[in-house]
Short mmCIF file of C-alpha atoms and ligand atoms in Angstrom, two decimals:
data_model
loop_
_atom_site.label_atom_id
_atom_site.label_comp_id
_atom_site.label_asym_id
_atom_site.label_seq_id
_atom_site.Cartn_x
_atom_site.Cartn_y
_atom_site.Cartn_z
CA UNK A 1 34.29 -3.52 1.09
CA UNK A 2 31.56 -1.26 0.01
CA UNK A 3 29.74 -1.73 -3.13
CA UNK A 4 29.07 1.79 -3.31
CA UNK A 5 29.23 4.88 -1.06
CA UNK A 6 26.34 6.73 -2.94
CA UNK A 7 22.89 6.51 -1.62
CA UNK A 8 20.75 3.53 -2.47
CA UNK A 9 17.44 2.14 -1.37
CA UNK A 10 17.98 -1.22 0.53
CA UNK A 11 15.24 -3.79 0.14
CA UNK A 12 15.22 -7.31 1.61
CA UNK A 13 13.17 -10.55 2.01
CA UNK A 14 13.78 -14.17 2.91
CA UNK A 15 13.92 -15.06 -0.82
CA UNK A 16 12.62 -14.30 -4.22
CA UNK A 17 9.25 -12.98 -2.86
CA UNK A 18 10.90 -9.62 -2.38
CA UNK A 19 11.28 -9.52 -6.06
CA UNK A 20 7.52 -8.86 -6.42
CA UNK A 21 8.03 -5.58 -4.48
CA UNK A 22 11.33 -4.70 -6.16
CA UNK A 23 9.81 -4.90 -9.74
CA UNK A 24 7.17 -2.30 -8.76
CA UNK A 25 9.87 -0.08 -7.13
CA UNK A 26 11.87 -0.47 -10.35
CA UNK A 27 8.89 0.28 -12.41
CA UNK A 28 8.33 3.76 -10.48
CA UNK A 29 12.02 4.51 -9.99
CA UNK A 30 13.87 2.73 -12.82
CA UNK A 31 17.15 4.73 -12.49
CA UNK A 32 17.50 4.52 -8.79
CA UNK A 33 20.29 2.53 -7.15
CA UNK A 34 18.74 -0.39 -5.30
CA UNK A 35 20.48 -3.02 -3.09
CA UNK A 36 18.47 -6.18 -2.58
CA UNK A 37 19.10 -8.92 -0.11
CA UNK A 38 17.46 -12.41 -0.29
CA UNK A 39 18.28 -14.34 2.99
CA UNK A 40 17.59 -17.70 1.13
CA UNK A 41 19.86 -19.56 3.61
CA UNK A 42 16.98 -19.05 6.14
CA UNK A 43 13.86 -19.12 3.78
CA UNK A 44 11.09 -19.81 4.80
CA UNK A 45 10.96 -17.05 7.53
CA UNK A 46 7.34 -17.81 8.02
CA UNK A 47 8.07 -21.07 9.94
CA UNK A 48 10.89 -19.36 12.05
CA UNK A 49 10.18 -17.78 15.50
CA UNK A 50 9.58 -14.05 15.36
CA UNK A 51 12.68 -13.65 17.48
CA UNK A 52 14.74 -15.47 14.92
CA UNK A 53 13.35 -13.35 12.04
CA UNK A 54 13.94 -10.20 13.99
CA UNK A 55 17.58 -11.15 14.51
CA UNK A 56 18.03 -11.78 10.78
CA UNK A 57 16.38 -8.57 9.93
CA UNK A 58 18.71 -6.62 12.16
CA UNK A 59 21.86 -8.17 10.67
CA UNK A 60 20.57 -7.36 7.00
CA UNK A 61 19.56 -3.86 7.71
CA UNK A 62 23.01 -3.26 9.38
CA UNK A 63 24.62 -4.67 6.25
CA UNK A 64 22.30 -2.55 3.99
CA UNK A 65 23.15 0.83 5.80
CA UNK A 66 26.93 -0.07 5.85
CA UNK A 67 26.65 -0.44 1.96
CA UNK A 68 25.17 3.18 1.70
CA UNK A 69 21.35 2.53 1.85
CA UNK A 70 19.55 5.69 2.89
CA UNK A 71 16.12 4.05 3.04
CA UNK A 72 15.12 0.41 3.96
CA UNK A 73 12.20 -1.53 2.56
CA UNK A 74 11.28 -4.65 4.35
CA UNK A 75 9.71 -6.42 1.40
CA UNK A 76 8.59 -9.20 3.52
CA UNK A 77 5.43 -9.42 5.63
CA UNK A 78 6.94 -11.90 7.99
CA UNK A 79 10.03 -9.81 8.74
CA UNK A 80 7.67 -6.66 8.96
CA UNK A 81 5.56 -8.56 11.49
CA UNK A 82 8.79 -9.75 13.50
CA UNK A 83 11.01 -6.66 13.26
CA UNK A 84 9.45 -3.42 11.80
CA UNK A 85 8.66 -1.73 15.16
CA UNK A 86 11.99 -2.66 16.74
CA UNK A 87 14.01 -1.53 13.58
CA UNK A 88 12.31 1.87 13.59
CA UNK A 89 13.38 2.32 17.07
CA UNK A 90 16.78 1.14 16.56
CA UNK A 91 17.29 3.30 13.56
CA UNK A 92 15.20 6.27 14.03
CA UNK A 93 16.94 8.35 11.38
CA UNK A 94 16.41 5.87 8.62
CA UNK A 95 13.01 5.85 6.76
CA UNK A 96 11.94 2.17 6.84
CA UNK A 97 8.93 0.97 4.76
CA UNK A 98 7.30 -2.30 5.62
CA UNK A 99 4.60 -4.57 4.60
CA UNK A 100 1.29 -5.25 6.34
CA UNK A 101 -1.29 -7.41 5.08
CA UNK A 102 -3.64 -5.17 2.84
CA UNK A 103 -6.80 -5.79 5.07
CA UNK A 104 -7.74 -2.06 4.80
CA UNK A 105 -8.31 -1.90 1.21
CA UNK A 106 -9.77 -5.33 1.11
CA UNK A 107 -12.47 -4.23 3.92
CA UNK A 108 -13.00 -1.03 1.88
CA UNK A 109 -13.68 -3.23 -1.38
CA UNK A 110 -15.44 -6.21 -0.04
CA UNK A 111 -19.40 -6.24 -0.65
CA UNK A 112 -19.88 -9.70 0.73
CA UNK A 113 -17.96 -8.44 3.94
CA UNK A 114 -16.01 -11.75 3.66
CA UNK A 115 -12.40 -11.64 2.84
CA UNK A 116 -9.65 -14.25 2.53
CA UNK A 117 -6.07 -13.52 3.74
CA UNK A 118 -3.11 -15.66 2.68
CA UNK A 119 0.10 -15.19 4.82
CA UNK A 120 2.55 -17.10 6.64
CA UNK A 121 2.12 -18.47 10.25
CA UNK A 122 4.50 -15.87 11.65
CA UNK A 123 2.69 -12.89 9.94
CA UNK A 124 -0.68 -14.32 11.54
CA UNK A 125 0.98 -14.35 14.83
CA UNK A 126 2.46 -10.77 14.80
CA UNK A 127 0.83 -7.76 16.48
CA UNK A 128 0.79 -5.91 13.13
CA UNK A 129 -1.73 -8.25 11.56
CA UNK A 130 -3.91 -8.14 14.70
CA UNK A 131 -3.90 -4.45 14.87
CA UNK A 132 -4.78 -3.85 11.12
CA UNK A 133 -7.81 -6.38 11.70
CA UNK A 134 -8.86 -4.58 14.80
CA UNK A 135 -8.55 -1.14 13.04
CA UNK A 136 -10.00 -1.74 9.69
CA UNK A 137 -11.95 -4.89 9.39
CA UNK A 138 -13.96 -5.22 12.64
CA UNK A 139 -17.22 -5.83 10.76
CA UNK A 140 -15.53 -8.17 8.27
CA UNK A 141 -15.46 -11.96 8.31
CA UNK A 142 -11.81 -12.94 7.65
CA UNK A 143 -10.78 -16.32 6.35
CA UNK A 144 -7.18 -17.00 7.04
CA UNK A 145 -4.79 -19.66 5.51
CA UNK A 146 -1.04 -20.21 5.89
CA UNK A 147 -0.59 -22.15 2.57
CA UNK A 148 1.91 -24.68 3.93
CA UNK A 149 4.72 -25.46 1.53
CA UNK A 150 3.85 -22.64 -0.89
CA UNK A 151 6.85 -20.45 -0.24
CA UNK A 152 9.16 -23.40 -0.81
CA UNK A 153 7.52 -24.29 -4.06
CA UNK A 154 7.98 -20.74 -5.35
CA UNK A 155 11.61 -20.65 -4.24
CA UNK A 156 12.07 -23.88 -6.42
CA UNK A 157 10.60 -22.11 -9.35
CA UNK A 158 7.73 -24.59 -9.32
CA UNK A 159 5.14 -21.99 -10.28
CA UNK A 160 2.71 -24.02 -12.37
CA UNK A 161 3.10 -27.52 -11.11
CA UNK A 162 0.08 -29.74 -9.76
CA UNK A 163 1.43 -29.61 -6.05
CA UNK A 164 1.57 -25.82 -6.15
CA UNK A 165 -1.98 -25.59 -7.68
CA UNK A 166 -3.19 -28.04 -4.96
CA UNK A 167 -1.78 -26.01 -2.13
CA UNK A 168 -3.57 -23.00 -3.48
CA UNK A 169 -6.82 -24.82 -4.21
CA UNK A 170 -6.98 -26.22 -0.65
CA UNK A 171 -6.46 -22.85 0.88
CA UNK A 172 -8.78 -20.87 -1.45
CA UNK A 173 -11.82 -23.37 -2.16
CA UNK A 174 -13.11 -23.33 1.28
CA UNK A 175 -12.99 -19.48 1.42
CA UNK A 176 -14.73 -19.41 -1.98
CA UNK A 177 -17.46 -21.61 -0.74
CA UNK A 178 -17.97 -19.26 2.12
CA UNK A 179 -18.59 -16.47 -0.19
CA UNK A 180 -15.38 -14.25 -0.04
CA UNK A 181 -15.14 -11.56 -2.83
CA UNK A 182 -11.64 -10.38 -1.94
CA UNK A 183 -8.20 -12.13 -1.32
CA UNK A 184 -5.37 -10.38 0.21
CA UNK A 185 -1.92 -11.81 -0.70
CA UNK A 186 -0.13 -11.13 2.63
CA UNK A 187 3.20 -12.72 1.71
CA UNK A 188 5.29 -11.09 -0.99
CA UNK A 189 5.95 -14.51 -2.46
CA UNK A 190 2.37 -15.04 -3.40
CA UNK A 191 2.11 -12.14 -6.12
CA UNK A 192 4.55 -14.22 -8.00
CA UNK A 193 1.80 -16.83 -8.56
CA UNK A 194 -0.96 -14.05 -9.13
CA UNK A 195 -2.13 -15.59 -12.43
CA UNK A 196 -2.61 -19.09 -10.97
CA UNK A 197 -4.43 -17.50 -8.05
CA UNK A 198 -6.56 -15.45 -10.45
CA UNK A 199 -7.30 -18.54 -12.36
CA UNK A 200 -8.66 -20.31 -9.27
CA UNK A 201 -10.75 -17.66 -7.73
CA UNK A 202 -12.29 -16.41 -10.92
CA UNK A 203 -13.15 -12.96 -12.23
CA UNK A 204 -15.69 -12.12 -9.61
CA UNK A 205 -13.10 -12.11 -6.85
CA UNK A 206 -10.62 -9.45 -6.46
CA UNK A 207 -7.00 -10.31 -5.65
CA UNK A 208 -4.99 -7.55 -3.82
CA UNK A 209 -1.17 -7.32 -4.37
CA UNK A 210 -0.02 -4.54 -2.01
CA UNK A 211 3.36 -4.24 -3.98
CA UNK A 212 2.42 -1.17 -6.20
CA UNK A 213 1.15 0.73 -3.17
CA UNK A 214 4.28 -0.01 -1.35
CA UNK A 215 6.42 1.30 -4.38
CA UNK A 216 4.24 4.46 -4.34
CA UNK A 217 4.93 4.90 -0.64
CA UNK A 218 8.83 4.59 -1.26
CA UNK A 219 8.60 7.21 -3.86
CA UNK A 220 6.58 9.46 -1.71
CA UNK A 221 9.02 9.15 1.18
CA UNK A 222 12.02 9.81 -0.94
CA UNK A 223 10.55 13.04 -2.46
CA UNK A 224 9.17 14.15 0.91
CA UNK A 225 12.39 13.69 2.80
CA UNK A 226 14.57 14.73 -0.25
CA UNK A 227 16.58 11.56 0.11
CA UNK A 228 19.44 11.47 -2.42
CA UNK A 229 19.65 8.14 -4.35
CA UNK A 230 22.41 7.58 -6.87
CA UNK A 231 20.88 7.23 -10.52
CA UNK A 232 22.15 5.57 -13.63
CA UNK A 233 20.98 5.09 -17.14
CA UNK A 234 21.65 1.41 -16.97
CA UNK A 235 20.34 -1.39 -14.63
CA UNK A 236 21.09 -0.06 -11.24
CA UNK A 237 20.32 -3.14 -9.12
CA UNK A 238 23.02 -4.89 -6.78
CA UNK A 239 21.74 -8.26 -5.88
CA UNK A 240 22.84 -10.43 -2.99
CA UNK A 241 21.85 -13.75 -1.54
CA UNK A 242 22.79 -15.89 1.41
CA UNK A 243 21.80 -18.84 -0.62
CA UNK A 244 23.00 -20.24 -3.93
CA UNK A 245 23.85 -17.17 -6.27
CA UNK A 246 23.14 -19.20 -9.47
CA UNK A 247 19.66 -20.22 -8.38
CA UNK A 248 18.85 -16.55 -7.46
CA UNK A 249 20.12 -15.35 -10.88
CA UNK A 250 17.71 -17.70 -12.62
CA UNK A 251 14.84 -16.40 -10.49
CA UNK A 252 15.73 -12.84 -11.26
CA UNK A 253 15.81 -13.67 -15.02
CA UNK A 254 12.24 -15.05 -14.65
CA UNK A 255 10.63 -12.34 -12.43
CA UNK A 256 12.57 -9.27 -13.47
CA UNK A 257 13.48 -10.25 -16.98
CA UNK A 258 17.04 -9.24 -16.32
CA UNK A 259 20.42 -11.06 -16.36
CA UNK A 260 22.08 -9.89 -13.29
CA UNK A 261 25.11 -11.32 -11.36
CA UNK A 262 24.30 -12.13 -7.69
CA UNK A 263 26.95 -11.52 -4.95
CA UNK A 264 27.09 -14.34 -2.37
CA UNK A 265 26.79 -13.23 1.33
CA UNK A 266 27.56 -15.51 4.35
CA UNK A 267 26.33 -14.95 8.04
CA UNK A 268 28.69 -14.48 10.80
CA UNK A 269 26.44 -16.20 13.33
CA UNK A 270 28.51 -15.07 16.39
CA UNK A 271 28.01 -11.40 15.69
CA UNK A 272 24.96 -11.64 13.57
CA UNK A 273 26.72 -9.90 10.69
CA UNK A 274 26.70 -10.49 6.93
CA UNK A 275 29.80 -10.41 4.87
CA UNK A 276 30.56 -10.74 1.12
CA UNK A 277 32.22 -14.24 0.41
CA UNK A 278 35.61 -14.09 -1.11
CA UNK A 279 36.43 -10.47 0.22
N1 DGL B 1 8.05 -13.28 1.57
C1 DGL B 1 7.85 -13.31 2.90
C2 DGL B 1 6.57 -12.73 3.43
O1 DGL B 1 6.12 -11.76 2.73
C3 DGL B 1 8.46 -14.57 3.68
C4 DGL B 1 7.98 -15.84 3.21
C5 DGL B 1 8.86 -16.91 4.03
O2 DGL B 1 9.97 -16.75 3.92
O3 DGL B 1 8.20 -17.71 4.74
O4 DGL B 1 6.10 -13.16 4.42
#
């Protein structure tokens, strides 16, 4: 069954991280219809192979297009690293916006020429990351960290606990000791902890969340390509998860400050397709 045959913007991530991008898109385009999928049965993507993440991304994008999405936002650095290129060749008629670690603005800003990047192991392995570093940050010393366990803490809603703080401190303190003046949040989950990150790095260090720039890019492409998206005066979000809908509803109320009902999706592993449970 189709949720809507009107045009919409399709957004996805492995989990709640994509909400950091969704809230910026909503801020710029409050009336636009948006479909959002969190593939929480597979979170964390960052510890999966690029091949597996590519496969999930294809299944999700096919579902979003079947539901009327006219544009896709890969609100996940890991899925962008794994699949952006192949998604664009498979669906050349669909505008697809992806995430890449914001190394370019960081390199432009950094005075010490020392920049920290926090991202998942899969993102660091992808060609996309290597190419932005090669293109924009050749003369910058980059300190990378994968923050093991951090995505899982955020998924659990453990935003201010000691273990969460310790993961961040062990990633950031060595970089700070080296003299970084900029930190790139290269995973869409991490902006959900931006206040804690700012508390640790202090006022002298700039923290870059790429989500507002991604939202501007989405708006620009919609205008430029004159893509018709259905609009409403009321909340225009349709939320889906392959995980536990109740948990995701709680996360939405924390991060988007909205009470929304979440639709439960299941994977058909044989065909790599998603379907709505109960339909
Ligand atoms: N939020 C995702 C990213 O931007 C994925 C995190 C994960 O599932 O490991 O990389």
